[in-house]
Short mmCIF file of N, CA and C in Angstrom, two decimals:
data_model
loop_
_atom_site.label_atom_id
_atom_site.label_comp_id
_atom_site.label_asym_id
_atom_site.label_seq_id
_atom_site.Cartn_x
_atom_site.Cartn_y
_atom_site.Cartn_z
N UNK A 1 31.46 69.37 -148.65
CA UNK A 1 31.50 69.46 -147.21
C UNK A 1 32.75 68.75 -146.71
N UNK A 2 33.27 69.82 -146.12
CA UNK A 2 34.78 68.76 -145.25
C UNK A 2 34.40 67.89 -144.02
N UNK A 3 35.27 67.03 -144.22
CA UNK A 3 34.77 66.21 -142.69
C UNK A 3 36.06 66.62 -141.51
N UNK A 4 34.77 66.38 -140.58
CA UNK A 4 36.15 66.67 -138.94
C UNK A 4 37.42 65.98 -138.98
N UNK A 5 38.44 66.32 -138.87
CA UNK A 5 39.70 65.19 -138.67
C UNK A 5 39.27 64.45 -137.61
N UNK A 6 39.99 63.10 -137.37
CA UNK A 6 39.33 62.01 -136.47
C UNK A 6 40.63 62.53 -135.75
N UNK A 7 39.66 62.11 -134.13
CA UNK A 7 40.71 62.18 -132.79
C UNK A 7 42.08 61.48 -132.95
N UNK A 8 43.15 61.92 -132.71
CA UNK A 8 44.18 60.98 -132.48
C UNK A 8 45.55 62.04 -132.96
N UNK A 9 46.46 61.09 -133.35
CA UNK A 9 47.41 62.05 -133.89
C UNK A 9 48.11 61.30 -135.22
N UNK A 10 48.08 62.31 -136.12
CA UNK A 10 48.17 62.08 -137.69
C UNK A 10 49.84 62.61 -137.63
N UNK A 11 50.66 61.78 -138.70
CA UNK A 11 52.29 61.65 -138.64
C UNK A 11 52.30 62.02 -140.15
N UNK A 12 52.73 62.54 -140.86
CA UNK A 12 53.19 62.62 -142.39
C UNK A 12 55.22 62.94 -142.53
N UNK A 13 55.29 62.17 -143.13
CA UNK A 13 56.82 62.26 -143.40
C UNK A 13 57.06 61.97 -145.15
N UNK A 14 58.01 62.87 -145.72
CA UNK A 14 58.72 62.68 -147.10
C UNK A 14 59.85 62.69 -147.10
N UNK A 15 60.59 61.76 -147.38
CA UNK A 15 62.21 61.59 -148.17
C UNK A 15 62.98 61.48 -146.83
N UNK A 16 62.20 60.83 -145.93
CA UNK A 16 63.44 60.28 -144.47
C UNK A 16 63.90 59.08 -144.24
N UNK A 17 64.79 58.78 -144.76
CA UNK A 17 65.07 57.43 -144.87
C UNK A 17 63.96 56.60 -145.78
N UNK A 18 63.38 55.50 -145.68
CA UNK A 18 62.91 54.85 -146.35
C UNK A 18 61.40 55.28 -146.35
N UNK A 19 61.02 56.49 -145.87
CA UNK A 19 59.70 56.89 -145.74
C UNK A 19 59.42 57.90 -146.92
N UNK A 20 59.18 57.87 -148.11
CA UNK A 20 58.57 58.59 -149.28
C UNK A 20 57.18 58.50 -149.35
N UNK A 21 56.81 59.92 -148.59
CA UNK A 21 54.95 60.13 -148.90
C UNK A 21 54.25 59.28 -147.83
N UNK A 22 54.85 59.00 -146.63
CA UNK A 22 54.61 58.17 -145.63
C UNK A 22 53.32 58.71 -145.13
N UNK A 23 52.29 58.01 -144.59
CA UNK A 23 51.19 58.79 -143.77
C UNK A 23 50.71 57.30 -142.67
N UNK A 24 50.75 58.15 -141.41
CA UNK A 24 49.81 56.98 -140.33
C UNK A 24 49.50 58.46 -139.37
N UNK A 25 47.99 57.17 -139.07
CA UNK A 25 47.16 57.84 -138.19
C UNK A 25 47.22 56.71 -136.51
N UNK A 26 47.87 57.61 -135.50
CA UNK A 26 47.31 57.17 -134.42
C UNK A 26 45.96 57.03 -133.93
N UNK A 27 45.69 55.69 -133.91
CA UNK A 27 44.46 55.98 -132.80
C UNK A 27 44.66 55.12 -131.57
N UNK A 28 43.69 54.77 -130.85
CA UNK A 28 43.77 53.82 -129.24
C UNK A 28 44.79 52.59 -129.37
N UNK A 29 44.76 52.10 -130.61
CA UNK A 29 45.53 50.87 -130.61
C UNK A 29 46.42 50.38 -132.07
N UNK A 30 47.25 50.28 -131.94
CA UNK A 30 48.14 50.55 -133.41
C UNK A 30 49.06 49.17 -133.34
N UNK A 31 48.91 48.49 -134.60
CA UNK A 31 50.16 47.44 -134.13
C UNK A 31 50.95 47.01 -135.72
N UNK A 32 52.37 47.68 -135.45
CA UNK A 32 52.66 47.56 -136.86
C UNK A 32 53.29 46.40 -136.85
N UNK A 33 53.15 46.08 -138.19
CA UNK A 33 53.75 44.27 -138.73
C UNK A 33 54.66 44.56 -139.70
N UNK A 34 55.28 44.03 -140.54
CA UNK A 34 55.98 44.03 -141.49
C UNK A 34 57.47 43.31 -141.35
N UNK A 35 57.68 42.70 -142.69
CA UNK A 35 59.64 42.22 -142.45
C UNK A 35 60.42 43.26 -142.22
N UNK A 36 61.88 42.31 -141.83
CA UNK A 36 62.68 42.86 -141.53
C UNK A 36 62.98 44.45 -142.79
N UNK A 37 63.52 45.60 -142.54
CA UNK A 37 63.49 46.43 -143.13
C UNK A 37 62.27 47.08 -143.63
N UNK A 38 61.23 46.62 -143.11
CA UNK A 38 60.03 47.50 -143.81
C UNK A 38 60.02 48.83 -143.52
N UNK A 39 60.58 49.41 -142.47
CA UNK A 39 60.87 51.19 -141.90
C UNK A 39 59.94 50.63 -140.63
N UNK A 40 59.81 49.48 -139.51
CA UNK A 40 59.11 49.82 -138.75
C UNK A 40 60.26 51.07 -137.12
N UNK A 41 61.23 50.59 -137.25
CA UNK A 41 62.11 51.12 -136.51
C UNK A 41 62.16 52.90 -137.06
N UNK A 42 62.55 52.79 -138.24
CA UNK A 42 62.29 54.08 -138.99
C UNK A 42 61.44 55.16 -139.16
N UNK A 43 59.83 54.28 -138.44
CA UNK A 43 59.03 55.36 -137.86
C UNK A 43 59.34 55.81 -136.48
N UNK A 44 59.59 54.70 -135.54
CA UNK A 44 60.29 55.25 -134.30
C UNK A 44 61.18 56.07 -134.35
N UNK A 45 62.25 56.12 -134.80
CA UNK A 45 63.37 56.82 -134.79
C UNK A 45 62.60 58.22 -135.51
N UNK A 46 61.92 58.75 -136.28
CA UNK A 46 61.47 60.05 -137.31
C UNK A 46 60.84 60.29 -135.59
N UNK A 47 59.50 59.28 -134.90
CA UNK A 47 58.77 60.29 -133.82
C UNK A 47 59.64 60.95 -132.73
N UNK A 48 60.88 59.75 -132.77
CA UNK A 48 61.19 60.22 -131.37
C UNK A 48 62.12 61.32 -131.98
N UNK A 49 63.10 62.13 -133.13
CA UNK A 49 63.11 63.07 -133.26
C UNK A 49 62.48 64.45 -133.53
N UNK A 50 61.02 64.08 -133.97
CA UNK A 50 60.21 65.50 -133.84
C UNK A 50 59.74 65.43 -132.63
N UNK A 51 59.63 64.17 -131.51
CA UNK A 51 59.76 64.80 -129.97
C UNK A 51 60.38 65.46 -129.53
N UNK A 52 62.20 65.36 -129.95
CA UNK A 52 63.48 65.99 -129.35
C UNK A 52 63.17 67.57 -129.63
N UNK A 53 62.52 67.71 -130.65
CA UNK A 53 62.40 69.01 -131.33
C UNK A 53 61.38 69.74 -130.51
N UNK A 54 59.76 69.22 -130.42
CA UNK A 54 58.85 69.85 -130.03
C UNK A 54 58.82 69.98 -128.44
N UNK A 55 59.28 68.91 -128.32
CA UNK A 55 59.64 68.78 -126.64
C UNK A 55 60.65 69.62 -125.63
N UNK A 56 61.74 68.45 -126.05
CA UNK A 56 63.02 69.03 -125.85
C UNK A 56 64.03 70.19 -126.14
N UNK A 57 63.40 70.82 -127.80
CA UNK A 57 63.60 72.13 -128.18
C UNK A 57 65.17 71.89 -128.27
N UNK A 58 65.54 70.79 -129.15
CA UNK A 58 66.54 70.18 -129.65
C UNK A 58 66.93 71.01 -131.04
N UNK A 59 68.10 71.04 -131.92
CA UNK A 59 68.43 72.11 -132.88
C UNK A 59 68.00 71.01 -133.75
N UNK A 60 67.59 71.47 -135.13
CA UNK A 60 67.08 70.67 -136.24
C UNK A 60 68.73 70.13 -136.97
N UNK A 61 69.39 70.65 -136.95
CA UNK A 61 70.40 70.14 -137.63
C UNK A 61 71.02 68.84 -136.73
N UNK A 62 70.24 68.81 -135.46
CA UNK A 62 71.20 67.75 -134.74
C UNK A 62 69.85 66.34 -135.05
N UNK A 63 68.81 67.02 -135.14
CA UNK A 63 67.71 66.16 -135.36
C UNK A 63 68.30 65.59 -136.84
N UNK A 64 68.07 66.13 -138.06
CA UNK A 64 68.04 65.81 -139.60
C UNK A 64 68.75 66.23 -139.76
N UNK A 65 69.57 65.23 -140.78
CA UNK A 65 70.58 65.61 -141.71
C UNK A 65 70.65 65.01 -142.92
N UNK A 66 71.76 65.46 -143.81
CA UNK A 66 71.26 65.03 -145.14
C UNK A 66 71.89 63.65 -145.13
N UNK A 67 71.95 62.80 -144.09
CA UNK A 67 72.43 61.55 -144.41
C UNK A 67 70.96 60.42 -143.82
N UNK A 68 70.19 61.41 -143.87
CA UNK A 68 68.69 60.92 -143.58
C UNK A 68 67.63 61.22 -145.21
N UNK A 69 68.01 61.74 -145.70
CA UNK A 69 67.60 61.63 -147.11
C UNK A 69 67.51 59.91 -147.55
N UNK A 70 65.79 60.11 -148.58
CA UNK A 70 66.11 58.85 -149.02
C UNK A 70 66.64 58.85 -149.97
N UNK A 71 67.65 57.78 -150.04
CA UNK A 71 68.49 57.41 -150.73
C UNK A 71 68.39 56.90 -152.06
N UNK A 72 67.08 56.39 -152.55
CA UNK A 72 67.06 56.43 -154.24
C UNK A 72 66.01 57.84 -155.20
N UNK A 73 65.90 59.09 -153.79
CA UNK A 73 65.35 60.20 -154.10
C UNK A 73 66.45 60.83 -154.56
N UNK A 74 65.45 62.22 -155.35
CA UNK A 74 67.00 62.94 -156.11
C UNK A 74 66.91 64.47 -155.71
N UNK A 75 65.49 64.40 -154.57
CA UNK A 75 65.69 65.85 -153.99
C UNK A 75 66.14 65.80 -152.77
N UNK A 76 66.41 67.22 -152.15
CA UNK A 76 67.13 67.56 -151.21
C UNK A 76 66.10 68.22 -150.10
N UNK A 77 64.86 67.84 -150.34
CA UNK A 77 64.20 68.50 -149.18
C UNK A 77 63.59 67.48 -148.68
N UNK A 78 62.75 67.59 -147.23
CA UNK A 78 62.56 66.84 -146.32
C UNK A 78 61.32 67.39 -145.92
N UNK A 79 59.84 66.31 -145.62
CA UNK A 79 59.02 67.74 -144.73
C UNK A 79 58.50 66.64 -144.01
N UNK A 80 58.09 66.89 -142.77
CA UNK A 80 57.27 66.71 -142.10
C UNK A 80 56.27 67.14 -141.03
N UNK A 81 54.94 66.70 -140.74
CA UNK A 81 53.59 67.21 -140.04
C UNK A 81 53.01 66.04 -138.94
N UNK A 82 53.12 67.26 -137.87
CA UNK A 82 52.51 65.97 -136.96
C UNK A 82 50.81 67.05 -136.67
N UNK A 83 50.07 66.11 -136.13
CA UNK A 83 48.70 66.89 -135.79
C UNK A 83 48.74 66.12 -134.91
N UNK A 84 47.72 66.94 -133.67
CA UNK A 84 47.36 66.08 -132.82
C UNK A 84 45.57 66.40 -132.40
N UNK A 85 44.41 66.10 -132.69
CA UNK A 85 43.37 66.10 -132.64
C UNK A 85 42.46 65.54 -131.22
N UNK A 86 41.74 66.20 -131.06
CA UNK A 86 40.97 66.27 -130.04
C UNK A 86 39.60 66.68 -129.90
N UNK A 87 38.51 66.06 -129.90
CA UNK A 87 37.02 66.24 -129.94
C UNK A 87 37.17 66.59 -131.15
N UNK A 88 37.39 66.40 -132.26
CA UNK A 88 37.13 67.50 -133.66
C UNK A 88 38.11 68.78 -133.77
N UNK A 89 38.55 69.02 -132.82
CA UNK A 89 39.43 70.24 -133.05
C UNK A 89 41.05 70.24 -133.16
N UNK A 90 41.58 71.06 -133.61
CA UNK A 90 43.41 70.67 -133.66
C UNK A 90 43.80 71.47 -131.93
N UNK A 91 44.21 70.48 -131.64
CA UNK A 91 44.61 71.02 -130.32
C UNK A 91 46.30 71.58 -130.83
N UNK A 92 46.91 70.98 -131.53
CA UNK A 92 48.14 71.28 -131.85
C UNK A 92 48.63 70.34 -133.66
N UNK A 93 49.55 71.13 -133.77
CA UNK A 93 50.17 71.13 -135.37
C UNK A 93 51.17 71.69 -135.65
N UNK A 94 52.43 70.65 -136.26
CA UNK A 94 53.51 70.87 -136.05
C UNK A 94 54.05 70.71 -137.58
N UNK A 95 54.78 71.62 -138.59
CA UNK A 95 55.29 71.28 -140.05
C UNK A 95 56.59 71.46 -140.04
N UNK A 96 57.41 70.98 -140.59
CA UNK A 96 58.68 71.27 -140.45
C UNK A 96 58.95 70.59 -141.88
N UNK A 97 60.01 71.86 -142.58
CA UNK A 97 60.53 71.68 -143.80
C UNK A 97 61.71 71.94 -144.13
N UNK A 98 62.70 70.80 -144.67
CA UNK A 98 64.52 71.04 -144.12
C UNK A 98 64.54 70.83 -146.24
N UNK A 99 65.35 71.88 -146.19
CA UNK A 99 66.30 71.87 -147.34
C UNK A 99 67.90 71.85 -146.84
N UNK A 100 68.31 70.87 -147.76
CA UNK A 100 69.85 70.11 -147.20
C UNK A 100 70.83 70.82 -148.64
N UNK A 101 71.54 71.64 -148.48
CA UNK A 101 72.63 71.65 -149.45
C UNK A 101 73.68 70.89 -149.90
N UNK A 102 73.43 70.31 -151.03
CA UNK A 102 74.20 69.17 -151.35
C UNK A 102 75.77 70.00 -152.31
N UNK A 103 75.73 70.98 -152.53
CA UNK A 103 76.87 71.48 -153.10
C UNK A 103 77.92 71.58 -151.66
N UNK A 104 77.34 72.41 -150.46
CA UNK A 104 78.04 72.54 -149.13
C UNK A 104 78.12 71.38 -148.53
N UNK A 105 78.10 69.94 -148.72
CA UNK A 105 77.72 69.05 -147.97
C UNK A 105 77.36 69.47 -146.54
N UNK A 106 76.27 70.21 -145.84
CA UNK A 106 76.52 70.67 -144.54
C UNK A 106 74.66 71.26 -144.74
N UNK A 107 73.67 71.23 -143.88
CA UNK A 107 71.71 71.46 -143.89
C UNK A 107 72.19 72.97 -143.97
N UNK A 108 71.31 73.57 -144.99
CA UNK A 108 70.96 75.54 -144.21
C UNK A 108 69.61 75.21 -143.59
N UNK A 109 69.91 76.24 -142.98
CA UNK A 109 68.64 76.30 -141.93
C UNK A 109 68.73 78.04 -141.88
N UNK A 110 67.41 78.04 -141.93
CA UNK A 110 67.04 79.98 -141.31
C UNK A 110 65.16 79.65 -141.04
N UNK A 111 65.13 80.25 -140.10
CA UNK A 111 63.12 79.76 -139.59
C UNK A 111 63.75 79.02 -138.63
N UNK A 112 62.41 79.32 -137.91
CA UNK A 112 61.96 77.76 -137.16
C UNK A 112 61.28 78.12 -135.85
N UNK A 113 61.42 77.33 -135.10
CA UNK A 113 60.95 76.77 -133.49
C UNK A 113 61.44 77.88 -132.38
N UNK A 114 61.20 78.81 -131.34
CA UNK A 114 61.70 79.70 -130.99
C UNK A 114 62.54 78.98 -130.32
N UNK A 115 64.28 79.34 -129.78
CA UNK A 115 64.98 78.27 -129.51
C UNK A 115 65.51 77.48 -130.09
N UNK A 116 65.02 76.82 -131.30
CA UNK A 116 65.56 76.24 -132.06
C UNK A 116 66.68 75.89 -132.59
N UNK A 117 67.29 77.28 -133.02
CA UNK A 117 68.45 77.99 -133.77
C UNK A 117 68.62 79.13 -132.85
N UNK A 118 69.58 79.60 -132.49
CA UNK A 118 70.18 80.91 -131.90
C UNK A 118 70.15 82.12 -132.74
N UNK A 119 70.05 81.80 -134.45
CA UNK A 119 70.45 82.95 -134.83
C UNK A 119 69.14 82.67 -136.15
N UNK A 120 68.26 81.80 -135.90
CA UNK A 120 67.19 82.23 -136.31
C UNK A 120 65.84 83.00 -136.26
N UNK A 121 65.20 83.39 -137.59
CA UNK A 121 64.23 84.12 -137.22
C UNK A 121 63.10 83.53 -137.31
N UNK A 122 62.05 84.05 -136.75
CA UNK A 122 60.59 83.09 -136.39
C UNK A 122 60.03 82.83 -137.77
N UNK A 123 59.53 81.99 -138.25
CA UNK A 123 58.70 81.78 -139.70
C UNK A 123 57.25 82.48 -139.08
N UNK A 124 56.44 81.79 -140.55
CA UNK A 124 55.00 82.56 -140.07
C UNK A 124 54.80 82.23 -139.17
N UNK A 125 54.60 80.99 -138.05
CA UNK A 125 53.88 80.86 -137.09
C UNK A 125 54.75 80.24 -135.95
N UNK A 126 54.48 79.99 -134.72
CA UNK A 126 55.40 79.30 -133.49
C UNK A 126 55.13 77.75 -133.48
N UNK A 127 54.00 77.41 -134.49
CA UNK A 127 54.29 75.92 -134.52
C UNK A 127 54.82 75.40 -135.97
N UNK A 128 55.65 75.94 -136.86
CA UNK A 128 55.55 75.88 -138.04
C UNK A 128 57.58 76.38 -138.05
N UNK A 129 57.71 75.28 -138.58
CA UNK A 129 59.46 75.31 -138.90
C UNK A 129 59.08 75.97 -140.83
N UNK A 130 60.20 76.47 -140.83
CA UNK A 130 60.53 76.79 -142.63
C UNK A 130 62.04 76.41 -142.68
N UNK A 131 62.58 75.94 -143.00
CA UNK A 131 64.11 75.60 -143.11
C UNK A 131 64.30 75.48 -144.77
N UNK A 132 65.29 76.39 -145.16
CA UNK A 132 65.77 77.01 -146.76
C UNK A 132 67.22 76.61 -146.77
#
């Protein structure tokens, strides 16, 4: 038996800066601790760019780049999922997945966010980035 996701909003991030396999759950009251360099700034900086994106309808290449890769990783992709939950149900859900070409030093991108990209085409869904 699956259980309901709990109200709030769930963050998952891989290979962004110092965040490998990262997971936090918002709920009413959150208070992060940690020393200097633990990634607490580093989660700020990841939300407030998938805001620029979901919000603002900002281009992903201006959001991520491959100088946001973590740095003792040896791949070139990037993903992240935001959810946002409500009574038991997904009111909204957001995935976004960047492959960075390290031969071109320079992100490809094709998919994504309508708006997003000018000369991209829609992936499977309107809340769901694919970036190749």
């Amino acid at each position: 038996m699956q259980t309901a996701p709990a109200a709030g909003v769930h963050c998952r991030a891989d290979n962004f800066r110092c965040l490998v396999n990262f997971e936090l759950s918002l709920g009413r009251i959150v208070l992060l601790l940690g020393p200097n360099g633990a990634g607490k700034s580093t989660l700020f900086d990841l939300l407030e760019r998938l805001r620029r994106l979901v919000v603002d309808g900002a281009r992903i290449d201006d959001c991520f780049t491959s100088a946001d890769l973590t740095a003792w990783e040896t791949r070139f992709e990037q993903r992240f999922e935001l959810d946002m939950v409500r009574d038991d149900a997904h009111v909204f859900r957001y995935a976004l997945t960047i492959s960075h070409d390290p031969d071109r030093r320079r992100d490809r991108t094709a998919g994504g966010w309508p708006g997003a990209l000018a000369t991209s085409p829609m992936a499977s869904g309107p809340r769901s980035h694919s970036i190749h």
